[in-house]
Amino acid sequence: MDTIAAIAAGGTAPSAIGVVRVSGPECFALCGQVFRSARPFSALEPRRMTLGEILDSQGQVIDRGLAVRFPGPHSYTGEDTAEFHCHGSPVVLREVLAALFAAGARQAGPGEFTKRAFLNGQMDLTQAEAVIDLINSESAAAARNAAAQLDGGLRRRLEPVQEALLEIMSRFYAVVDYPDEDIQDVAPEEIAAALRKAEAGLTALLSTCRRGQVLKKGVRTAIVGLPNAGKSSLLNALAGYDRAIVTGVPGTTRDTVEETVLCGGTLLRLIDTAGLRETEDEVEKLGVERSRRAMEEADLILLVEDGTSEEESPDLAEAVSRTGKPWIFIASKRDLSGIARISPSILDGHISPAASLSLSALTGEGLDQLEEAVAALFPAGDARETGGLLTDQRQEEAAFRAREAVRRALEALESGLTPDAVLTDAEEALDAIGELTGRTAKEEIVERIFSRFCVGK
């Protein structure tokens, strides 16, 4: 491999500190041409910051900063790696990078440092995906899960499944390949027990998909209701600032307004929608149509009704219920009536929200009840699962294929097929697990994953 370099932090705007990262076989030799200190670069103490002068491509001092070297294989990439910590001027960082290019390095591609870590066996593919999840995390829970996955949490959940399948396969092939050796054959009962263990492990893993997706992407939440019900006020209260325009004029919101908030420990991607009503206004009609589409595409619906009004909206509640999505009924404007009315027509009969509550967007009364209702719908889960959740569709598909292959193997065994036919499906399951971890992943899958990374990571 050649030697690569990139700006790892800063570079787009002035900042306190910027970082330039270098990795590859000629790393220390190239860095020695850019960094000047009392000792040669290759003699700097590993993993210790050293103060020195940083030189541009003409050999002129461009900054005074810190350098640190990480000899391979005990580095992020598994290769010789180094970093320069400079003042965060974009000009300085670009000059340092230009000096490294002049010395023989090339520009790193998106995610190329992490890709080298994967290719050099420093991490598996689930850990590499955790790196981008950690960078993009929007909640503390998502960051904790990504950090634990980076530490191998998902890999450790897969290991018992792999061990169970490998044990029976290795023994079977040992008997086939060495018939003269005194190797005990694998009994059908042992094969069945191993397959059931693998199926149970994969089923438990697949059950984490919903929680993993909520952690990573949040919950797409549509706020719906009649005009002037208090939808925009609710969005502003949850966001903590005036994100949407609020007036007493019905139909003020004519397009969807989106905001991301934390509610009950869950990341909600709120969509404030136009009031749902019949209208002759062409612009408002478009807004109403978008509102209905947002409701259909949502993972959660908040149906807001004016708690001070005698007007009820049972038809709208029924439409919300028909979507099959979880929904919460909210009677708004609690501050104007002491306690806002909760419509009996909404709560009675077969139409049943996950929770019903009243609140005031102005005073904040009742918002804690909304947080509790959201937390109940999207529970945090067992802390012991942290790091062992499937957070990516690619991971889910691979785990699903593995489980289906195991189930086919069990069906074949129960139907009386010979062990070699059964173990063909077991091998397919192992290949799918290997695709999940990266052991058997195709090159285009690996390339697609690392293309999501920023340059310098």
Short mmCIF file of C-alpha atoms in Angstrom, two decimals:
data_model
loop_
_atom_site.label_atom_id
_atom_site.label_comp_id
_atom_site.label_asym_id
_atom_site.label_seq_id
_atom_site.Cartn_x
_atom_site.Cartn_y
_atom_site.Cartn_z
CA MET A 1 0.00 0.00 0.00
CA ASP A 2 1.06 3.59 -0.57
CA THR A 3 1.12 6.36 2.03
CA ILE A 4 -2.00 8.48 2.44
CA ALA A 5 -2.68 11.80 4.19
CA ALA A 6 -5.75 13.89 4.94
CA ILE A 7 -7.08 16.62 7.19
CA ALA A 8 -8.84 14.75 10.00
CA ALA A 9 -10.20 17.72 11.96
CA GLY A 10 -10.78 21.33 10.93
CA GLY A 11 -9.97 22.64 7.49
CA THR A 12 -13.33 24.16 6.54
CA ALA A 13 -13.41 27.05 9.04
CA PRO A 14 -10.99 28.54 11.61
CA SER A 15 -10.84 26.46 14.81
CA ALA A 16 -8.66 26.15 17.88
CA ILE A 17 -6.93 22.98 16.72
CA GLY A 18 -6.67 21.12 13.44
CA VAL A 19 -5.38 17.60 12.82
CA VAL A 20 -3.62 16.10 9.80
CA ARG A 21 -3.37 12.32 9.69
CA VAL A 22 -0.83 10.20 7.75
CA SER A 23 -0.61 6.40 7.30
CA GLY A 24 1.39 3.98 5.21
CA PRO A 25 4.79 2.32 4.76
CA GLU A 26 6.67 5.60 4.17
CA CYS A 27 4.79 7.50 6.83
CA PHE A 28 7.65 8.33 9.20
CA ALA A 29 10.09 9.21 6.42
CA LEU A 30 7.60 11.64 4.86
CA CYS A 31 6.66 13.17 8.20
CA GLY A 32 10.35 13.75 8.91
CA GLN A 33 10.42 16.17 5.98
CA VAL A 34 7.50 18.16 7.38
CA PHE A 35 8.25 18.18 11.12
CA ARG A 36 11.42 19.50 12.77
CA SER A 37 12.30 18.85 16.41
CA ALA A 38 15.32 18.00 18.54
CA ARG A 39 15.11 14.34 17.51
CA PRO A 40 14.45 12.76 14.10
CA PHE A 41 10.80 11.92 13.53
CA SER A 42 11.46 8.18 13.40
CA ALA A 43 13.11 8.40 16.83
CA LEU A 44 10.22 10.19 18.56
CA GLU A 45 8.79 8.24 21.46
CA PRO A 46 5.71 6.33 20.26
CA ARG A 47 2.29 7.62 21.30
CA ARG A 48 3.75 10.71 22.99
CA MET A 49 3.18 14.28 21.78
CA THR A 50 6.32 16.15 20.72
CA LEU A 51 6.51 19.92 20.19
CA GLY A 52 8.25 21.11 17.06
CA GLU A 53 8.15 23.20 13.92
CA ILE A 54 5.84 22.26 11.07
CA LEU A 55 7.22 23.06 7.62
CA ASP A 56 5.48 23.85 4.35
CA SER A 57 6.50 22.42 0.96
CA GLN A 58 9.27 25.05 0.66
CA GLY A 59 10.77 24.08 4.01
CA GLN A 60 9.56 27.27 5.68
CA VAL A 61 8.02 27.19 9.13
CA ILE A 62 4.23 27.40 8.77
CA ASP A 63 3.33 26.62 12.38
CA ARG A 64 4.56 25.36 15.71
CA GLY A 65 2.58 22.34 16.83
CA LEU A 66 2.57 18.79 18.10
CA ALA A 67 3.33 15.53 16.36
CA VAL A 68 2.72 11.97 17.49
CA ARG A 69 3.68 8.72 15.82
CA PHE A 70 2.01 5.32 16.12
CA PRO A 71 4.23 2.47 14.87
CA GLY A 72 2.29 -0.37 13.28
CA PRO A 73 0.73 -2.75 13.97
CA HIS A 74 -0.28 -0.97 17.21
CA SER A 75 -2.07 1.87 15.46
CA TYR A 76 -5.55 2.66 14.22
CA THR A 77 -4.83 1.41 10.70
CA GLY A 78 -2.37 -1.31 11.67
CA GLU A 79 0.29 0.55 9.64
CA ASP A 80 2.80 3.20 10.66
CA THR A 81 0.60 6.21 11.38
CA ALA A 82 1.22 9.79 12.49
CA GLU A 83 -0.74 12.91 13.34
CA PHE A 84 0.06 16.62 13.35
CA HIS A 85 -1.91 18.82 15.75
CA CYS A 86 -1.72 22.39 14.45
CA HIS A 87 -3.48 25.68 15.00
CA GLY A 88 -6.80 25.37 13.27
CA SER A 89 -6.31 27.76 10.38
CA PRO A 90 -7.60 26.17 7.16
CA VAL A 91 -4.64 27.75 5.34
CA VAL A 92 -2.12 26.14 7.72
CA LEU A 93 -3.78 22.72 7.44
CA ARG A 94 -3.84 22.90 3.64
CA GLU A 95 -0.16 23.89 3.58
CA VAL A 96 0.78 20.97 5.86
CA LEU A 97 -1.16 18.61 3.60
CA ALA A 98 0.50 20.08 0.49
CA ALA A 99 3.92 19.53 2.10
CA LEU A 100 3.09 15.86 2.73
CA PHE A 101 1.93 15.48 -0.89
CA ALA A 102 5.16 17.05 -2.09
CA ALA A 103 7.08 14.55 0.04
CA GLY A 104 5.29 11.63 -1.62
CA ALA A 105 1.98 11.02 0.12
CA ARG A 106 -1.35 11.07 -1.69
CA GLN A 107 -4.79 12.32 -0.70
CA ALA A 108 -6.74 9.73 1.31
CA GLY A 109 -10.17 8.81 0.06
CA PRO A 110 -13.37 8.84 2.17
CA GLY A 111 -12.99 6.42 5.07
CA GLU A 112 -9.67 5.10 3.78
CA PHE A 113 -7.97 5.09 7.19
CA THR A 114 -10.77 2.98 8.66
CA LYS A 115 -10.86 0.80 5.55
CA ARG A 116 -7.16 0.03 6.04
CA ALA A 117 -7.90 -0.80 9.68
CA PHE A 118 -10.49 -3.31 8.44
CA LEU A 119 -8.25 -4.78 5.74
CA ASN A 120 -5.36 -5.10 8.22
CA GLY A 121 -7.53 -6.99 10.72
CA GLN A 122 -7.74 -4.19 13.29
CA MET A 123 -11.56 -4.35 13.26
CA ASP A 124 -14.36 -6.26 11.61
CA LEU A 125 -17.03 -4.70 9.40
CA THR A 126 -19.52 -4.20 12.23
CA GLN A 127 -16.89 -2.23 14.14
CA ALA A 128 -16.09 -0.17 11.05
CA GLU A 129 -19.79 0.67 10.65
CA ALA A 130 -19.85 1.64 14.34
CA VAL A 131 -17.23 4.31 13.59
CA ILE A 132 -19.56 6.16 11.22
CA ASP A 133 -22.49 5.60 13.58
CA LEU A 134 -20.48 7.15 16.43
CA ILE A 135 -19.55 10.16 14.30
CA ASN A 136 -23.17 10.67 13.22
CA SER A 137 -24.84 9.87 16.57
CA GLU A 138 -27.48 12.42 17.60
CA SER A 139 -28.18 11.17 21.12
CA ALA A 140 -26.14 9.94 24.07
CA ALA A 141 -27.82 6.51 23.81
CA ALA A 142 -26.84 6.21 20.13
CA ALA A 143 -23.26 7.22 20.96
CA ARG A 144 -23.06 4.66 23.78
CA ASN A 145 -24.34 1.90 21.52
CA ALA A 146 -21.91 2.80 18.72
CA ALA A 147 -18.99 2.95 21.17
CA ALA A 148 -19.87 -0.49 22.55
CA GLN A 149 -20.23 -1.88 19.01
CA LEU A 150 -16.85 -0.41 18.15
CA ASP A 151 -15.54 -2.40 21.11
CA GLY A 152 -16.85 -5.59 19.47
CA GLY A 153 -20.29 -5.84 21.09
CA LEU A 154 -22.06 -7.12 17.97
CA ARG A 155 -19.24 -9.50 17.09
CA ARG A 156 -19.44 -11.05 20.56
CA ARG A 157 -23.16 -11.73 20.09
CA LEU A 158 -22.42 -13.55 16.85
CA GLU A 159 -19.56 -15.66 18.20
CA PRO A 160 -21.76 -18.32 19.93
CA VAL A 161 -23.73 -18.77 16.70
CA GLN A 162 -20.57 -19.18 14.66
CA GLU A 163 -19.07 -21.56 17.22
CA ALA A 164 -22.17 -23.78 17.21
CA LEU A 165 -22.17 -24.06 13.41
CA LEU A 166 -18.40 -24.45 13.06
CA GLU A 167 -18.27 -27.20 15.69
CA ILE A 168 -20.64 -29.55 13.89
CA MET A 169 -19.25 -28.74 10.43
CA SER A 170 -15.61 -29.24 11.42
CA ARG A 171 -16.39 -32.59 13.04
CA PHE A 172 -18.44 -33.75 10.06
CA TYR A 173 -15.73 -32.89 7.55
CA ALA A 174 -13.04 -34.42 9.76
CA VAL A 175 -14.91 -37.74 9.61
CA VAL A 176 -15.33 -37.46 5.82
CA ASP A 177 -11.74 -36.41 5.11
CA TYR A 178 -10.06 -38.81 7.54
CA PRO A 179 -12.15 -42.00 7.54
CA ASP A 180 -9.28 -44.10 8.94
CA GLU A 181 -8.92 -41.94 12.03
CA ASP A 182 -10.84 -42.71 15.18
CA ILE A 183 -13.04 -39.61 15.03
CA GLN A 184 -16.53 -39.87 16.49
CA ASP A 185 -19.26 -39.17 13.96
CA VAL A 186 -21.68 -36.30 14.54
CA ALA A 187 -25.03 -37.57 15.76
CA PRO A 188 -28.22 -36.03 14.30
CA GLU A 189 -29.18 -34.95 17.82
CA GLU A 190 -25.96 -32.93 18.11
CA ILE A 191 -26.57 -31.28 14.75
CA ALA A 192 -30.14 -30.40 15.75
CA ALA A 193 -29.01 -28.94 19.09
CA ALA A 194 -26.35 -26.79 17.40
CA LEU A 195 -28.81 -25.56 14.77
CA ARG A 196 -31.42 -24.68 17.39
CA LYS A 197 -28.81 -22.77 19.37
CA ALA A 198 -27.82 -20.85 16.23
CA GLU A 199 -31.46 -20.13 15.36
CA ALA A 200 -32.21 -18.84 18.87
CA GLY A 201 -29.16 -16.56 18.79
CA LEU A 202 -30.03 -15.13 15.39
CA THR A 203 -33.69 -14.65 16.32
CA ALA A 204 -32.67 -12.76 19.47
CA LEU A 205 -30.32 -10.62 17.40
CA LEU A 206 -32.99 -9.84 14.80
CA SER A 207 -35.35 -8.75 17.57
CA THR A 208 -32.99 -5.79 18.22
CA CYS A 209 -33.52 -4.27 14.76
CA ARG A 210 -36.31 -1.90 15.75
CA ARG A 211 -34.43 -0.59 18.78
CA GLY A 212 -31.24 -0.23 16.72
CA GLN A 213 -33.01 1.72 13.99
CA VAL A 214 -34.64 4.01 16.57
CA LEU A 215 -31.25 4.70 18.14
CA LYS A 216 -29.57 5.41 14.83
CA LYS A 217 -32.24 7.20 12.80
CA GLY A 218 -34.79 8.31 15.36
CA VAL A 219 -38.58 8.06 15.09
CA ARG A 220 -40.30 9.86 12.24
CA THR A 221 -43.17 11.59 14.05
CA ALA A 222 -46.07 13.40 12.37
CA ILE A 223 -47.97 16.03 14.37
CA VAL A 224 -51.49 16.12 12.91
CA GLY A 225 -54.84 17.73 13.77
CA LEU A 226 -57.38 20.30 12.68
CA PRO A 227 -56.22 23.86 11.89
CA ASN A 228 -55.32 25.94 14.97
CA ALA A 229 -55.27 22.86 17.24
CA GLY A 230 -51.85 23.77 18.66
CA LYS A 231 -49.62 21.59 16.49
CA SER A 232 -46.97 24.24 15.78
CA SER A 233 -46.98 25.35 19.42
CA LEU A 234 -46.27 21.74 20.44
CA LEU A 235 -43.37 21.50 17.98
CA ASN A 236 -41.92 24.76 19.31
CA ALA A 237 -42.28 23.58 22.93
CA LEU A 238 -40.46 20.33 22.19
CA ALA A 239 -37.77 22.08 20.12
CA GLY A 240 -37.21 24.73 22.81
CA TYR A 241 -37.49 27.67 20.40
CA ASP A 242 -39.90 29.15 17.84
CA ARG A 243 -39.23 26.78 14.96
CA ALA A 244 -42.72 27.15 13.41
CA ILE A 245 -44.88 30.26 12.99
CA VAL A 246 -47.78 30.36 15.45
CA THR A 247 -50.82 32.63 14.97
CA GLY A 248 -54.51 32.50 15.82
CA VAL A 249 -55.35 32.34 12.13
CA PRO A 250 -56.33 28.80 11.03
CA GLY A 251 -54.24 27.45 8.15
CA THR A 252 -51.01 29.32 9.01
CA THR A 253 -48.91 26.18 8.43
CA ARG A 254 -49.16 25.34 4.74
CA ASP A 255 -46.13 23.08 4.38
CA THR A 256 -44.48 20.49 6.58
CA VAL A 257 -41.96 21.87 9.09
CA GLU A 258 -39.35 19.45 10.46
CA GLU A 259 -37.24 19.46 13.61
CA THR A 260 -35.26 16.84 15.55
CA VAL A 261 -35.72 16.67 19.33
CA LEU A 262 -35.06 14.31 22.23
CA CYS A 263 -38.26 13.27 23.99
CA GLY A 264 -38.33 10.61 26.68
CA GLY A 265 -34.77 9.68 25.77
CA THR A 266 -35.88 8.96 22.18
CA LEU A 267 -34.82 10.93 19.12
CA LEU A 268 -37.97 12.20 17.42
CA ARG A 269 -37.86 13.60 13.90
CA LEU A 270 -40.91 15.84 14.24
CA ILE A 271 -42.97 16.86 11.23
CA ASP A 272 -45.42 19.69 11.89
CA THR A 273 -48.14 19.41 9.28
CA ALA A 274 -50.80 21.65 7.80
CA GLY A 275 -54.20 21.43 9.48
CA LEU A 276 -56.29 18.63 7.97
CA ARG A 277 -59.51 20.11 6.59
CA GLU A 278 -61.38 20.61 3.35
CA THR A 279 -60.26 23.83 1.68
CA GLU A 280 -60.56 25.63 -1.67
CA ASP A 281 -57.17 27.33 -1.25
CA GLU A 282 -54.83 25.63 -3.76
CA VAL A 283 -51.71 26.24 -1.66
CA GLU A 284 -53.37 24.94 1.50
CA LYS A 285 -54.61 21.89 -0.44
CA LEU A 286 -51.02 21.01 -1.27
CA GLY A 287 -50.11 21.37 2.40
CA VAL A 288 -52.99 19.11 3.46
CA GLU A 289 -51.92 16.48 0.92
CA ARG A 290 -48.37 16.57 2.28
CA SER A 291 -49.79 16.22 5.79
CA ARG A 292 -51.64 13.05 4.84
CA ARG A 293 -48.50 11.67 3.18
CA ALA A 294 -46.42 12.48 6.28
CA MET A 295 -48.97 10.65 8.42
CA GLU A 296 -48.75 7.56 6.21
CA GLU A 297 -44.93 7.56 6.27
CA ALA A 298 -44.56 8.25 10.01
CA ASP A 299 -43.43 5.76 12.66
CA LEU A 300 -45.42 7.65 15.33
CA ILE A 301 -48.39 10.05 15.08
CA LEU A 302 -49.24 12.77 17.59
CA LEU A 303 -52.90 13.72 17.12
CA VAL A 304 -53.47 17.19 18.62
CA GLU A 305 -56.95 18.49 19.46
CA ASP A 306 -57.81 21.90 20.83
CA GLY A 307 -58.68 21.11 24.45
CA THR A 308 -60.69 24.30 24.88
CA SER A 309 -62.92 23.74 21.86
CA GLU A 310 -66.20 21.85 21.67
CA GLU A 311 -65.29 20.73 18.18
CA GLU A 312 -64.18 17.09 18.03
CA SER A 313 -62.41 15.22 15.27
CA PRO A 314 -63.47 11.55 15.48
CA ASP A 315 -63.09 11.13 11.71
CA LEU A 316 -59.48 12.24 11.91
CA ALA A 317 -58.86 9.94 14.88
CA GLU A 318 -60.28 7.05 12.88
CA ALA A 319 -58.05 7.93 9.90
CA VAL A 320 -55.02 7.99 12.20
CA SER A 321 -56.04 4.66 13.71
CA ARG A 322 -56.42 3.10 10.25
CA THR A 323 -52.75 3.77 9.45
CA GLY A 324 -51.82 1.03 11.93
CA LYS A 325 -49.09 3.26 13.35
CA PRO A 326 -48.73 3.86 17.10
CA TRP A 327 -50.31 7.19 18.03
CA ILE A 328 -50.78 9.46 21.01
CA PHE A 329 -53.82 11.67 21.55
CA ILE A 330 -52.97 15.14 22.90
CA ALA A 331 -55.51 17.68 24.14
CA SER A 332 -53.76 21.05 23.89
CA LYS A 333 -54.07 24.49 25.53
CA ARG A 334 -54.33 23.13 29.06
CA ASP A 335 -53.34 26.56 30.44
CA LEU A 336 -56.53 28.13 29.06
CA SER A 337 -58.97 25.73 30.70
CA GLY A 338 -57.21 24.56 33.84
CA ILE A 339 -57.20 21.04 32.46
CA ALA A 340 -57.82 20.47 28.79
CA ARG A 341 -60.73 18.29 27.75
CA ILE A 342 -59.95 14.85 26.36
CA SER A 343 -62.52 14.00 23.72
CA PRO A 344 -64.67 11.01 24.78
CA SER A 345 -65.39 10.11 21.17
CA ILE A 346 -61.66 9.63 20.65
CA LEU A 347 -61.17 7.42 23.67
CA ASP A 348 -64.31 5.27 23.42
CA GLY A 349 -64.91 2.38 21.09
CA HIS A 350 -62.35 0.56 18.98
CA ILE A 351 -60.16 3.59 18.31
CA SER A 352 -57.43 3.32 20.93
CA PRO A 353 -54.32 5.53 21.09
CA ALA A 354 -51.23 4.27 22.86
CA ALA A 355 -51.70 7.13 25.35
CA SER A 356 -54.04 10.07 25.93
CA LEU A 357 -52.97 13.21 27.74
CA SER A 358 -53.45 16.94 28.02
CA LEU A 359 -50.73 19.55 28.00
CA SER A 360 -49.90 23.22 27.62
CA ALA A 361 -47.24 24.11 25.07
CA LEU A 362 -47.08 27.57 26.67
CA THR A 363 -46.36 26.55 30.28
CA GLY A 364 -44.92 23.09 29.67
CA GLU A 365 -47.55 21.37 31.84
CA GLY A 366 -48.06 17.81 30.65
CA LEU A 367 -44.91 17.60 28.53
CA ASP A 368 -43.49 15.16 31.08
CA GLN A 369 -46.48 12.89 30.43
CA LEU A 370 -45.72 13.02 26.71
CA GLU A 371 -42.11 12.04 27.42
CA GLU A 372 -43.31 9.09 29.52
CA ALA A 373 -45.69 7.97 26.74
CA VAL A 374 -42.92 8.11 24.12
CA ALA A 375 -40.50 6.26 26.42
CA ALA A 376 -43.12 3.53 26.94
CA LEU A 377 -43.56 3.11 23.16
CA PHE A 378 -39.81 3.10 22.48
CA PRO A 379 -38.19 1.66 25.62
CA ALA A 380 -34.48 1.95 26.20
CA GLY A 381 -34.13 -1.83 26.43
CA ASP A 382 -31.67 -3.85 28.44
CA ALA A 383 -28.42 -1.99 29.05
CA ARG A 384 -26.62 -5.30 28.53
CA GLU A 385 -27.70 -5.18 24.87
CA THR A 386 -25.77 -1.97 24.27
CA GLY A 387 -23.41 -2.54 21.38
CA GLY A 388 -25.21 -5.70 20.32
CA LEU A 389 -28.03 -4.10 18.33
CA LEU A 390 -28.47 -4.35 14.59
CA THR A 391 -28.50 -0.74 13.43
CA ASP A 392 -28.13 -1.11 9.69
CA GLN A 393 -30.34 -2.65 7.00
CA ARG A 394 -27.33 -4.47 5.57
CA GLN A 395 -26.72 -6.12 8.93
CA GLU A 396 -30.39 -7.04 9.31
CA GLU A 397 -30.56 -8.62 5.84
CA ALA A 398 -27.42 -10.70 6.44
CA ALA A 399 -28.66 -11.89 9.86
CA PHE A 400 -32.07 -12.73 8.36
CA ARG A 401 -30.50 -14.80 5.56
CA ALA A 402 -28.36 -16.61 8.12
CA ARG A 403 -31.40 -17.49 10.25
CA GLU A 404 -33.41 -18.66 7.23
CA ALA A 405 -30.54 -20.92 6.16
CA VAL A 406 -30.38 -22.41 9.66
CA ARG A 407 -34.12 -23.03 9.59
CA ARG A 408 -33.82 -24.79 6.23
CA ALA A 409 -31.07 -26.95 7.70
CA LEU A 410 -33.34 -27.90 10.62
CA GLU A 411 -36.19 -28.74 8.26
CA ALA A 412 -33.88 -30.88 6.14
CA LEU A 413 -32.65 -32.74 9.22
CA GLU A 414 -36.17 -33.35 10.48
CA SER A 415 -37.23 -34.64 7.06
CA GLY A 416 -34.51 -37.29 7.18
CA LEU A 417 -31.97 -35.90 4.73
CA THR A 418 -28.34 -36.91 5.19
CA PRO A 419 -26.01 -34.67 7.25
CA ASP A 420 -24.07 -33.50 4.19
CA ALA A 421 -27.26 -32.05 2.67
CA VAL A 422 -28.15 -30.44 6.00
CA LEU A 423 -24.74 -28.87 6.41
CA THR A 424 -24.93 -27.21 2.99
CA ASP A 425 -27.50 -24.85 4.48
CA ALA A 426 -25.37 -24.45 7.61
CA GLU A 427 -22.48 -23.34 5.40
CA GLU A 428 -24.76 -20.81 3.75
CA ALA A 429 -25.64 -19.47 7.21
CA LEU A 430 -21.95 -19.09 8.05
CA ASP A 431 -21.34 -17.24 4.79
CA ALA A 432 -24.15 -14.79 5.64
CA ILE A 433 -22.68 -14.21 9.09
CA GLY A 434 -19.28 -13.72 7.47
CA GLU A 435 -20.83 -11.11 5.21
CA LEU A 436 -22.17 -9.33 8.29
CA THR A 437 -18.76 -9.25 9.98
CA GLY A 438 -16.84 -8.71 6.74
CA ARG A 439 -15.09 -12.07 6.57
CA THR A 440 -16.88 -13.01 3.34
CA ALA A 441 -18.26 -9.61 2.29
CA LYS A 442 -18.02 -8.77 -1.39
CA GLU A 443 -15.74 -5.93 -2.43
CA GLU A 444 -18.63 -3.75 -3.64
CA ILE A 445 -20.32 -4.01 -0.24
CA VAL A 446 -17.11 -2.97 1.52
CA GLU A 447 -16.64 -0.06 -0.90
CA ARG A 448 -20.22 1.10 -0.38
CA ILE A 449 -19.81 1.10 3.41
CA PHE A 450 -16.61 3.14 3.43
CA SER A 451 -17.88 5.60 0.85
CA ARG A 452 -20.23 6.90 3.60
CA PHE A 453 -17.25 8.07 5.67
CA CYS A 454 -15.76 11.53 5.66
CA VAL A 455 -12.25 12.11 4.35
CA GLY A 456 -9.73 11.79 7.16
CA LYS A 457 -11.47 8.97 9.04
#
